JSON list of C-alpha atoms in Angstrom, two decimals:
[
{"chain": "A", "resi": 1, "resn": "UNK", "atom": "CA", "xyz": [113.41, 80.45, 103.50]},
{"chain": "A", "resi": 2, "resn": "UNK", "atom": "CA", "xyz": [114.31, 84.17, 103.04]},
{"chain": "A", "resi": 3, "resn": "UNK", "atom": "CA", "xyz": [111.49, 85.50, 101.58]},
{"chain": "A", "resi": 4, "resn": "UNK", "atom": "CA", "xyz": [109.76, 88.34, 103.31]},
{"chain": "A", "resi": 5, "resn": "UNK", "atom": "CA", "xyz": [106.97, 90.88, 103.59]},
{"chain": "A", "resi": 6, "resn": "UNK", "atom": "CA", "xyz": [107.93, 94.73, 103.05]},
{"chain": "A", "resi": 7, "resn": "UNK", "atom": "CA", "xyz": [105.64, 97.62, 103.31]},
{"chain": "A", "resi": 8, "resn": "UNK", "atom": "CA", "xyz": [106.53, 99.79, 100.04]},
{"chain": "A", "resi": 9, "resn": "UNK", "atom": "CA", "xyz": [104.29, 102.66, 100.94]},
{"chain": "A", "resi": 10, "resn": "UNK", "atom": "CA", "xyz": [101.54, 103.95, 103.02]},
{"chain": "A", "resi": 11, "resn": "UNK", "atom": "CA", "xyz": [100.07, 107.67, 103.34]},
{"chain": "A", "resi": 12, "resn": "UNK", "atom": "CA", "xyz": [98.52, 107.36, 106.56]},
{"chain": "A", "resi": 13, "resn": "UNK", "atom": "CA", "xyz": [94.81, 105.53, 107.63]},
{"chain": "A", "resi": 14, "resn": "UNK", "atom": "CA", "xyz": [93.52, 106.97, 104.22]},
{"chain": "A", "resi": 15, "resn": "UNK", "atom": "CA", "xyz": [96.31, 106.22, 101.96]},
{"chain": "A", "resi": 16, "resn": "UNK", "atom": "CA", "xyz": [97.05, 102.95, 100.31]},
{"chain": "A", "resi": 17, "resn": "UNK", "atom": "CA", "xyz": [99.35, 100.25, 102.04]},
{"chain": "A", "resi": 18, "resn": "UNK", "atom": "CA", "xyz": [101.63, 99.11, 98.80]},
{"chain": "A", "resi": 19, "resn": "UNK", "atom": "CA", "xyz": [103.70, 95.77, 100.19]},
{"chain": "A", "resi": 20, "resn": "UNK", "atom": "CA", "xyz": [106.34, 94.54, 98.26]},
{"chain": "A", "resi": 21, "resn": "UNK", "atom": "CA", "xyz": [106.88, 90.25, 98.82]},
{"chain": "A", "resi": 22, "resn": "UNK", "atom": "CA", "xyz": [110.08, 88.64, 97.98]},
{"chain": "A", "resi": 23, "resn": "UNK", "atom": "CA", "xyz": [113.41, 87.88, 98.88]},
{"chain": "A", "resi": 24, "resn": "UNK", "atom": "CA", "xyz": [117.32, 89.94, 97.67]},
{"chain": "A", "resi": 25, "resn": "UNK", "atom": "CA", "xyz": [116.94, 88.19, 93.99]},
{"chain": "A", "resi": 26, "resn": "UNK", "atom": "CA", "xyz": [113.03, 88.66, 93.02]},
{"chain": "A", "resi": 27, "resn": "UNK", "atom": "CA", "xyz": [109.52, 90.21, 94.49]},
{"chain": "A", "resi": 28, "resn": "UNK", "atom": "CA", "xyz": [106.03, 90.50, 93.73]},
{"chain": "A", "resi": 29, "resn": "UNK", "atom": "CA", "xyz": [104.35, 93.75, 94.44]},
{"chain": "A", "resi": 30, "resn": "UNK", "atom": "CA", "xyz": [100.82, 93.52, 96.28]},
{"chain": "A", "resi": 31, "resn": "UNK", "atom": "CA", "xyz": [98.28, 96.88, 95.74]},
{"chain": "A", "resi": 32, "resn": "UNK", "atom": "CA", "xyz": [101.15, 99.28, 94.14]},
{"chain": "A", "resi": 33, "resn": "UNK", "atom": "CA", "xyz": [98.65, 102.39, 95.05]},
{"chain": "A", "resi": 34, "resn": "UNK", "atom": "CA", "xyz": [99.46, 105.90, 93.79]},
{"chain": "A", "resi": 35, "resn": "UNK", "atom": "CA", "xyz": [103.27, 106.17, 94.23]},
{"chain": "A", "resi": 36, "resn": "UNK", "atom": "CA", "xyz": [104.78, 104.20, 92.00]},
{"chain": "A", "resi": 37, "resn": "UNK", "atom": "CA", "xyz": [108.55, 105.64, 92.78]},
{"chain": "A", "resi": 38, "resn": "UNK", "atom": "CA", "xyz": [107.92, 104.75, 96.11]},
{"chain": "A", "resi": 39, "resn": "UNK", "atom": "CA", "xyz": [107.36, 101.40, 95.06]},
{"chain": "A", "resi": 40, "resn": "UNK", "atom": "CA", "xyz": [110.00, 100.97, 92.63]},
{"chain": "A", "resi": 41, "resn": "UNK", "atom": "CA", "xyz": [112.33, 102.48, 95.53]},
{"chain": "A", "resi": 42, "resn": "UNK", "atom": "CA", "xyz": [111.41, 99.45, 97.86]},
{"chain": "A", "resi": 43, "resn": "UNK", "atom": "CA", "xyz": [112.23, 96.50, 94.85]},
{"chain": "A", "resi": 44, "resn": "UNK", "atom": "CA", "xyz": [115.32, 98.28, 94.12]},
{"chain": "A", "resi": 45, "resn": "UNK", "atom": "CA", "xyz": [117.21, 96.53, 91.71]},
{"chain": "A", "resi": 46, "resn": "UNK", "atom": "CA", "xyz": [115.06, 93.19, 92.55]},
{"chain": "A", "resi": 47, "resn": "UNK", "atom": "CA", "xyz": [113.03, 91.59, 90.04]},
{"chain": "A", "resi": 48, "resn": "UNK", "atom": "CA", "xyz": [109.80, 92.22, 90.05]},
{"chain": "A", "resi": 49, "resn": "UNK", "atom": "CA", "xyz": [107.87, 89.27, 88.87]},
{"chain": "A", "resi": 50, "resn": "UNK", "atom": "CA", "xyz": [104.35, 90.74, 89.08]},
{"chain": "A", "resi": 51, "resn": "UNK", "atom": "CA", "xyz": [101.90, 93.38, 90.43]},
{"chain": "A", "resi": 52, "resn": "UNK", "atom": "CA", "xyz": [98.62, 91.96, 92.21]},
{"chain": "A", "resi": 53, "resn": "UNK", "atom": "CA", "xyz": [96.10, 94.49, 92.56]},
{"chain": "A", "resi": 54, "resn": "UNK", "atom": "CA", "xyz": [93.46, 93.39, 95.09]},
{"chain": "A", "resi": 55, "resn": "UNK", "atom": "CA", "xyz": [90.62, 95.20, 93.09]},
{"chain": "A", "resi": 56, "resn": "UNK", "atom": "CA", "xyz": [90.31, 97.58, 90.53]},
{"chain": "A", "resi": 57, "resn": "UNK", "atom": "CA", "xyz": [90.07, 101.05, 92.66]},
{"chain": "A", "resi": 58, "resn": "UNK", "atom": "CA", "xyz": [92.68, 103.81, 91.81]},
{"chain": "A", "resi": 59, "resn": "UNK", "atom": "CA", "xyz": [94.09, 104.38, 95.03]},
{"chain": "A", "resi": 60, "resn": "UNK", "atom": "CA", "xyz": [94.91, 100.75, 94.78]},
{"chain": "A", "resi": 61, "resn": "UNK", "atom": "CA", "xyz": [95.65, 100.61, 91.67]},
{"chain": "A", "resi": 62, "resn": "UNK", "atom": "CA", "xyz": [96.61, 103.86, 89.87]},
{"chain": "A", "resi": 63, "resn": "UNK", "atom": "CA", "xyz": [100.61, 103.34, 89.84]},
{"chain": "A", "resi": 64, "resn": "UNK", "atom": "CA", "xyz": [100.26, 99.74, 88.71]},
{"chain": "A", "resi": 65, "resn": "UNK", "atom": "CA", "xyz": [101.07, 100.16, 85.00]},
{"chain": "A", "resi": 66, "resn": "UNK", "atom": "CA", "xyz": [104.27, 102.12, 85.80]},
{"chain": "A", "resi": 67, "resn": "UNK", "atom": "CA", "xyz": [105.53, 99.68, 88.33]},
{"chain": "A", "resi": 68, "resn": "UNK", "atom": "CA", "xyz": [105.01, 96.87, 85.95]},
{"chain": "A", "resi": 69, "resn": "UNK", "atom": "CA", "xyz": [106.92, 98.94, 83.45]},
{"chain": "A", "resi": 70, "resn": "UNK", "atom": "CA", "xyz": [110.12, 98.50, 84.17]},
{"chain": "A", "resi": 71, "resn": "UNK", "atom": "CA", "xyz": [110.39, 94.80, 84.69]},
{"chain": "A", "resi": 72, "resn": "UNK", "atom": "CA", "xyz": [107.72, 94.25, 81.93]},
{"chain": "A", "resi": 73, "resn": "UNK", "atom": "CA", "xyz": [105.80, 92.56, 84.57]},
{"chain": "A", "resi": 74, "resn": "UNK", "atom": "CA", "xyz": [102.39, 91.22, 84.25]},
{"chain": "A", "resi": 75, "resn": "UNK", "atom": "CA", "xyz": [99.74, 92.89, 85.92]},
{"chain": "A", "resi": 76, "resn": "UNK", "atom": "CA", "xyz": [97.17, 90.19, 87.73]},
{"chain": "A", "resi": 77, "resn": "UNK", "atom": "CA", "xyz": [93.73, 91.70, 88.80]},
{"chain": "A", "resi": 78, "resn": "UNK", "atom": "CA", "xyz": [90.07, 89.72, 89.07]},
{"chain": "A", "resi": 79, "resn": "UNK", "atom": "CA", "xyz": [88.31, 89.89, 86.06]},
{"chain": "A", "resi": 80, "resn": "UNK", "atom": "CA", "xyz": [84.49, 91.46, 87.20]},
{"chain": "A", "resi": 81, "resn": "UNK", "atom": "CA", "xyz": [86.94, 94.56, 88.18]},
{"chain": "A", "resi": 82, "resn": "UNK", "atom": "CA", "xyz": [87.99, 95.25, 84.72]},
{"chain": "A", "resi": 83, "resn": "UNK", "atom": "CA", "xyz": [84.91, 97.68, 84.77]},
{"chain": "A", "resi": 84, "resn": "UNK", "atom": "CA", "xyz": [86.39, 99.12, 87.78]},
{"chain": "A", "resi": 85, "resn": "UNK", "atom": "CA", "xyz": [90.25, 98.95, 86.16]},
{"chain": "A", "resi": 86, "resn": "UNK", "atom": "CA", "xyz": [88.76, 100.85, 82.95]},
{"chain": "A", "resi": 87, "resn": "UNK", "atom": "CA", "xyz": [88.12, 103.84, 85.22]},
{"chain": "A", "resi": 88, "resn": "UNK", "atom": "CA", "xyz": [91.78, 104.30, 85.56]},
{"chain": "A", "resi": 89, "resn": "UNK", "atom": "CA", "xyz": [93.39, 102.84, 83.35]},
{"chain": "A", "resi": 90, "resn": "UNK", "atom": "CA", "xyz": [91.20, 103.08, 80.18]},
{"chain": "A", "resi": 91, "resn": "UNK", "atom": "CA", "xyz": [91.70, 100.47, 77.11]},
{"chain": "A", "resi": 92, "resn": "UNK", "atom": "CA", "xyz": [95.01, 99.13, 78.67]},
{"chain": "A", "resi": 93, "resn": "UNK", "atom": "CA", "xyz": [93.81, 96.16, 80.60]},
{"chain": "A", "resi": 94, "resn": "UNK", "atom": "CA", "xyz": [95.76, 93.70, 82.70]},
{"chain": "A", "resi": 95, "resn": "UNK", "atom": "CA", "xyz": [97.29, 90.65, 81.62]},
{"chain": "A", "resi": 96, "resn": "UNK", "atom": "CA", "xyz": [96.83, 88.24, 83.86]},
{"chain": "A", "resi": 97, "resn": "UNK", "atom": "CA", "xyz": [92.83, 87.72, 85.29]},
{"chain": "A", "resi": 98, "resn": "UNK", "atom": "CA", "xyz": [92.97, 85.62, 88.67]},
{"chain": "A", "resi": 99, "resn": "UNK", "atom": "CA", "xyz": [90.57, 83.14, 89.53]},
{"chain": "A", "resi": 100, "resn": "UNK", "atom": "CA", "xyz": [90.03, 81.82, 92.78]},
{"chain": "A", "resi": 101, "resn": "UNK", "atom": "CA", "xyz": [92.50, 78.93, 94.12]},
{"chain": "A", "resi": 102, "resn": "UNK", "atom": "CA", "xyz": [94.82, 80.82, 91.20]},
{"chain": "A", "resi": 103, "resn": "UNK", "atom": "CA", "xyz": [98.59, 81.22, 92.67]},
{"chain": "A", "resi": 104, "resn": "UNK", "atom": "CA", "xyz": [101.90, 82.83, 92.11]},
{"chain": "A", "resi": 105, "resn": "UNK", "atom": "CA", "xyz": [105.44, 81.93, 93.42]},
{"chain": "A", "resi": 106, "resn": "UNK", "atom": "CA", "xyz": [107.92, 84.00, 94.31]},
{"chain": "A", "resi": 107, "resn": "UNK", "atom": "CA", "xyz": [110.98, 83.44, 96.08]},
{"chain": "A", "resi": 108, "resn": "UNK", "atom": "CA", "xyz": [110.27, 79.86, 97.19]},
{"chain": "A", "resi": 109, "resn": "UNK", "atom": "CA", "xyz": [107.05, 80.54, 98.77]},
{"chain": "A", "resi": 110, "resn": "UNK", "atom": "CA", "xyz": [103.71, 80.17, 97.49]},
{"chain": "A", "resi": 111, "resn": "UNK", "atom": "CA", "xyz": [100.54, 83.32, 96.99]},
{"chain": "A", "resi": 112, "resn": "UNK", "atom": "CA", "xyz": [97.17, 81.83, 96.83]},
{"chain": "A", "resi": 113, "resn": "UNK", "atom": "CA", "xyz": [94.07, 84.28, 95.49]},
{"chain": "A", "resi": 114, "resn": "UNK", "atom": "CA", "xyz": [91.07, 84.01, 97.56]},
{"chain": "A", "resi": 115, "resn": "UNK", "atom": "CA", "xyz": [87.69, 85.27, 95.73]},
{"chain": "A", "resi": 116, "resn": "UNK", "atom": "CA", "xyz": [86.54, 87.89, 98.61]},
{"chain": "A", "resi": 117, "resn": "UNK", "atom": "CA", "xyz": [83.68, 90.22, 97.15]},
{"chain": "A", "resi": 118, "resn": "UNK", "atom": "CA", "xyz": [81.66, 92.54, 98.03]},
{"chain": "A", "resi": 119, "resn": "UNK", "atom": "CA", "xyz": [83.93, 95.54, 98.82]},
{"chain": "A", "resi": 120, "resn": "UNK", "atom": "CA", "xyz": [84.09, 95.27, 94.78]},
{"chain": "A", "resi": 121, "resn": "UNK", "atom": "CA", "xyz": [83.05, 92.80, 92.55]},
{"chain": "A", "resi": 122, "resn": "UNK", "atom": "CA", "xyz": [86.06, 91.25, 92.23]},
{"chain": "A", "resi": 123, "resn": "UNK", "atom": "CA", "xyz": [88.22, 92.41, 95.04]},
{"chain": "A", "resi": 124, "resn": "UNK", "atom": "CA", "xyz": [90.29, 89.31, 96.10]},
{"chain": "A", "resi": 125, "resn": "UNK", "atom": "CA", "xyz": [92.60, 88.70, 99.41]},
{"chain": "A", "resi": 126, "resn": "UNK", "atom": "CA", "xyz": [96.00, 86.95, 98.83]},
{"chain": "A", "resi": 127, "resn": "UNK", "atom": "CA", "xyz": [96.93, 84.38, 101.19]},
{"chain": "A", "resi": 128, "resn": "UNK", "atom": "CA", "xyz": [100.64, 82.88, 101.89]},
{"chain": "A", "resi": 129, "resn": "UNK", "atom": "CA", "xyz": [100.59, 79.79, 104.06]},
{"chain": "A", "resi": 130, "resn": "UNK", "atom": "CA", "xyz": [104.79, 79.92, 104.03]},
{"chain": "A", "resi": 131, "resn": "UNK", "atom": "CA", "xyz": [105.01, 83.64, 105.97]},
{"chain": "A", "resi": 132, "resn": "UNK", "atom": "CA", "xyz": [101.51, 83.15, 107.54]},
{"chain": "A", "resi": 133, "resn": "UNK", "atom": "CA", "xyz": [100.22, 86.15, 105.75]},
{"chain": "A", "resi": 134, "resn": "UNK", "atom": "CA", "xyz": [96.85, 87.46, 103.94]},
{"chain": "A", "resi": 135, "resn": "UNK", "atom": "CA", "xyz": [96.74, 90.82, 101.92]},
{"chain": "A", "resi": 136, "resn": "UNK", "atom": "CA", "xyz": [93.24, 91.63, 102.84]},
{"chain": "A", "resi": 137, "resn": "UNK", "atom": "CA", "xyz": [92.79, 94.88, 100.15]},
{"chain": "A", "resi": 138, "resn": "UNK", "atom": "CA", "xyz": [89.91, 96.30, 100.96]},
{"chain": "A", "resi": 139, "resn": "UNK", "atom": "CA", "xyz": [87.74, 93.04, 101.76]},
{"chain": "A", "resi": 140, "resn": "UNK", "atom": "CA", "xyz": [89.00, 93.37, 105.35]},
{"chain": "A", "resi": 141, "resn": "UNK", "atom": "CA", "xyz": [90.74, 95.92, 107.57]},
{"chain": "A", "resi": 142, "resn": "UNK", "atom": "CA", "xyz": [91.43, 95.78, 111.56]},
{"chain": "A", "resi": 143, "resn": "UNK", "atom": "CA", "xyz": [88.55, 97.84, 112.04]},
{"chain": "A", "resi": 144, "resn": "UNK", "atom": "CA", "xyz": [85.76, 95.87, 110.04]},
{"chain": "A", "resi": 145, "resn": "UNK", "atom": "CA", "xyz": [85.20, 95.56, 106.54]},
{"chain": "A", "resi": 146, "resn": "UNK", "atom": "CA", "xyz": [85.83, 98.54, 104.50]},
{"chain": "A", "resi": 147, "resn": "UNK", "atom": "CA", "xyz": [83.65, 100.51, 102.76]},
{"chain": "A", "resi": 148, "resn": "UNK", "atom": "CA", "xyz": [83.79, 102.90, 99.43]},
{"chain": "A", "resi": 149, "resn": "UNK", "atom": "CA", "xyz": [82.33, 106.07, 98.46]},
{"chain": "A", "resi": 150, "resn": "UNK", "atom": "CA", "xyz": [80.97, 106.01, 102.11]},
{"chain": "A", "resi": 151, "resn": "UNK", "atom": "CA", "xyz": [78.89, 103.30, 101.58]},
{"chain": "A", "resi": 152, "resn": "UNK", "atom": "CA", "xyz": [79.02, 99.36, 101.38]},
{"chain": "A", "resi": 153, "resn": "UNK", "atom": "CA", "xyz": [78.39, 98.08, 97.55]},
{"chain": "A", "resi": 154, "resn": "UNK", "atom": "CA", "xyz": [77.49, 94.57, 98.79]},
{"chain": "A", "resi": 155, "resn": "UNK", "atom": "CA", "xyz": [77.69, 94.17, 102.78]},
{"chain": "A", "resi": 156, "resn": "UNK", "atom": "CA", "xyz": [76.10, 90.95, 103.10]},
{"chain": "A", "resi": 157, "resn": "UNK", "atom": "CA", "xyz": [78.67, 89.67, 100.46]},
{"chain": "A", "resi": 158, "resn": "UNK", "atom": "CA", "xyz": [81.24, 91.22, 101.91]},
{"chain": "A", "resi": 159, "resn": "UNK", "atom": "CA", "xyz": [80.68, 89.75, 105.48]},
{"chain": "A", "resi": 160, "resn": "UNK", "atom": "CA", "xyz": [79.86, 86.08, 103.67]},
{"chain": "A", "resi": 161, "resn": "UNK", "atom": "CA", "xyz": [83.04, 86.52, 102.09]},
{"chain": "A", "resi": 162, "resn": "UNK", "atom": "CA", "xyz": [85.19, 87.36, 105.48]},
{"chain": "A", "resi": 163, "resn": "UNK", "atom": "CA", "xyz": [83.57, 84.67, 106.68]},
{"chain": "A", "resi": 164, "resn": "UNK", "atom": "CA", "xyz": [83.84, 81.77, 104.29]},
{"chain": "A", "resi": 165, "resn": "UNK", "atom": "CA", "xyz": [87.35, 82.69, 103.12]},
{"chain": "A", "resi": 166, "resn": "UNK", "atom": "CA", "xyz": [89.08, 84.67, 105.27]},
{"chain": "A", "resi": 167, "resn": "UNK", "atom": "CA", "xyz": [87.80, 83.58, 108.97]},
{"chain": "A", "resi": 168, "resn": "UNK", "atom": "CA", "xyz": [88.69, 79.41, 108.01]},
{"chain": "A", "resi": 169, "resn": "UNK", "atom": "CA", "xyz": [92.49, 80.79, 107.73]},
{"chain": "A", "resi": 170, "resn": "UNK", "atom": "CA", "xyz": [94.42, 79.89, 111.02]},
{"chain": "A", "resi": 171, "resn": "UNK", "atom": "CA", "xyz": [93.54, 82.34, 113.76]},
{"chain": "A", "resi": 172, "resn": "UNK", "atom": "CA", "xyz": [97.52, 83.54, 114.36]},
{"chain": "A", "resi": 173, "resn": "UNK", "atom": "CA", "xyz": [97.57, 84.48, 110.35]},
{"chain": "A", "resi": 174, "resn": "UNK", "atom": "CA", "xyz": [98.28, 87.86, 110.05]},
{"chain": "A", "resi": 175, "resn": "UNK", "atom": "CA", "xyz": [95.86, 90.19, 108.05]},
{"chain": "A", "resi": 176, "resn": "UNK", "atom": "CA", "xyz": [97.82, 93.23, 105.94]},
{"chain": "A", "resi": 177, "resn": "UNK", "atom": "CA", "xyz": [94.91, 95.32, 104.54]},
{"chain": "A", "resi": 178, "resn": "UNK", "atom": "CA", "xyz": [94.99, 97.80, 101.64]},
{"chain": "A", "resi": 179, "resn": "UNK", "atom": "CA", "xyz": [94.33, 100.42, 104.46]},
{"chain": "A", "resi": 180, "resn": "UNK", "atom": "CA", "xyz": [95.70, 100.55, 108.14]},
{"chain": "A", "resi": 181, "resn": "UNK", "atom": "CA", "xyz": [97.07, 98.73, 111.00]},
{"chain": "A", "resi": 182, "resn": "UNK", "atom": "CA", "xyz": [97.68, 95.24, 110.39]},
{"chain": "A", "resi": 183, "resn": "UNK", "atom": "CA", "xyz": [95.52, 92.90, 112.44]},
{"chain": "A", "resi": 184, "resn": "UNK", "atom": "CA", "xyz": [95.16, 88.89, 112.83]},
{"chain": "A", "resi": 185, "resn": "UNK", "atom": "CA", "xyz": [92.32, 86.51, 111.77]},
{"chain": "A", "resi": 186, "resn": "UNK", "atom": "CA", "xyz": [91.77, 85.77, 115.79]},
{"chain": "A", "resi": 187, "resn": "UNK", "atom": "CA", "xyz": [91.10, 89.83, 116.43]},
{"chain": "A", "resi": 188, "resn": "UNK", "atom": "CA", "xyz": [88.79, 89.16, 113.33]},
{"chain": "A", "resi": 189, "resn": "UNK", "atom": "CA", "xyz": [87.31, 86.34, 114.39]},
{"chain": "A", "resi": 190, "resn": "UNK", "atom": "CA", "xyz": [86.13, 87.73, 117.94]},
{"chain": "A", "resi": 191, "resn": "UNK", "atom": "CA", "xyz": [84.71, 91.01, 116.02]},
{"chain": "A", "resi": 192, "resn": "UNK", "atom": "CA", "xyz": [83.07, 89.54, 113.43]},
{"chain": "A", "resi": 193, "resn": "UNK", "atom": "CA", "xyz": [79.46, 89.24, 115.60]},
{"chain": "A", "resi": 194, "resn": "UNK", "atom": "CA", "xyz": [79.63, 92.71, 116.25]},
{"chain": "A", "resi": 195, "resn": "UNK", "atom": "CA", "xyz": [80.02, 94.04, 112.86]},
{"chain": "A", "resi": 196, "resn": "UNK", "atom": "CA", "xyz": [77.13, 91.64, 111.66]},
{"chain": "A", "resi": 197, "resn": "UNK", "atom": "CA", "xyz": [74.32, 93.10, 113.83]},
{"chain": "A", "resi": 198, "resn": "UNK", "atom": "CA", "xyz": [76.12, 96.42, 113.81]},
{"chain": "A", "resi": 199, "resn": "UNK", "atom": "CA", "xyz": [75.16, 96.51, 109.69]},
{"chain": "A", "resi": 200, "resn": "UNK", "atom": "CA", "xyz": [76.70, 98.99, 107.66]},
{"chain": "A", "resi": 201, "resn": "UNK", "atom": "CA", "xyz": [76.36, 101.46, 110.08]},
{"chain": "A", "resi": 202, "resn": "UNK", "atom": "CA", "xyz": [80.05, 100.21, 111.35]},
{"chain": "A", "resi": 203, "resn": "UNK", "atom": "CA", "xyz": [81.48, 102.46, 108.40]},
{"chain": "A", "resi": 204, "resn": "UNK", "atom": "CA", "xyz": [84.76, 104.13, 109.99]},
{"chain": "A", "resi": 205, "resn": "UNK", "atom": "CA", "xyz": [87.52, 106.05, 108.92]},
{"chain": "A", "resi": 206, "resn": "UNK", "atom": "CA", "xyz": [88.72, 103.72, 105.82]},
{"chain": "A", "resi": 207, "resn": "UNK", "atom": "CA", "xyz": [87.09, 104.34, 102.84]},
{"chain": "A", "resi": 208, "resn": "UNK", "atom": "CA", "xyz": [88.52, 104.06, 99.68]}
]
């Protein structure tokens, strides 16, 4: 198998992580962020089959339609975040709306979407069994959930979602989040306690 994860771009704790998946011949970009040269840098003169945005915030989001430019590629992004997307991105909506248990292949291995709200409406995590990866977004970060606009939307639906979805992945899977370090579901898993009676008073330095 020589498919692989790259990180495409990242501007520090606060800046967007943009990770490019994919192997010499084709790639699919996850969370393209602001920079989309950046991005289009790291495919090179790959394919690039699609661009998954995790939810529908700019910094996530805002380079999307010029890295699917050049390819043509099909943007993918939950559908209760079109609201969200419309922000951006106005009338010019995204062509593919994922579902959970939806997938995508790329260079032989396989990208499952996991519904993980609460962060946004329709913010989803990706999950690949075959590199024992999951793009978090903003649904998860090493340091706790994230929150947005300095506040949590929908904590309690955020945690439930970490837990049912993300926390029944095995514990060695690594988690690459929109935002930051990249952690594992075990580091997760022996936090998770803590940021439930903590509340939403565990906000830290990610917040986008």
């Amino acid at each position: 198998m020589d498919a692989r994860v790259e990180l495409a771009a990242a501007s520090g704790k606060r800046g967007c992580n943009a990770w490019v998946i994919g192997d010499d011949e084709e790639v699919i970009v996850v969370d393209p962020g602001t920079d989309a040269r950046a991005v289009l840098d790291a495919a090179g003169d790959r394919e690039i089959l699609a661009v998954i945005c995790t939810h529908g915030h700019e910094a996530h989001t805002g380079a999307a339609l010029e890295v699917a430019e050049r390819d043509e590629s099909p943007v993918a992004l939950h559908p209760r975040d079109r609201l969200i997307w419309r922000e951006v991105h106005g009338d010019q909506l995204p062509e593919i709306e994922m579902e959970e248990g939806g997938s995508f292949e790329v260079a032989g291995v396989t990208l499952e979407v996991l519904h993980t709200p609460g962060h946004s409406p329709g913010s989803v995590s990706i999950y690949c069994e075959d590199l024992g990866v999951v793009f978090s977004g903003d649904a998860l970060s090493a340091d706790g959930p994230c929150s947005h606009d300095g506040g949590y939307p929908d904590f309690a639906g955020q945690l439930s979602a970490i837990g049912a979805e993300l926390l029944t992945l095995p514990s060695e899977t690594r988690v690459l989040a929109g935002h930051g370090e990249e952690s594992t579901i075990a580091m997760a898993e022996k936090r998770f306690d803590s940021w439930v009676t903590a509340g939403p008073e565990i906000s830290g330095d990610v917040d986008d």
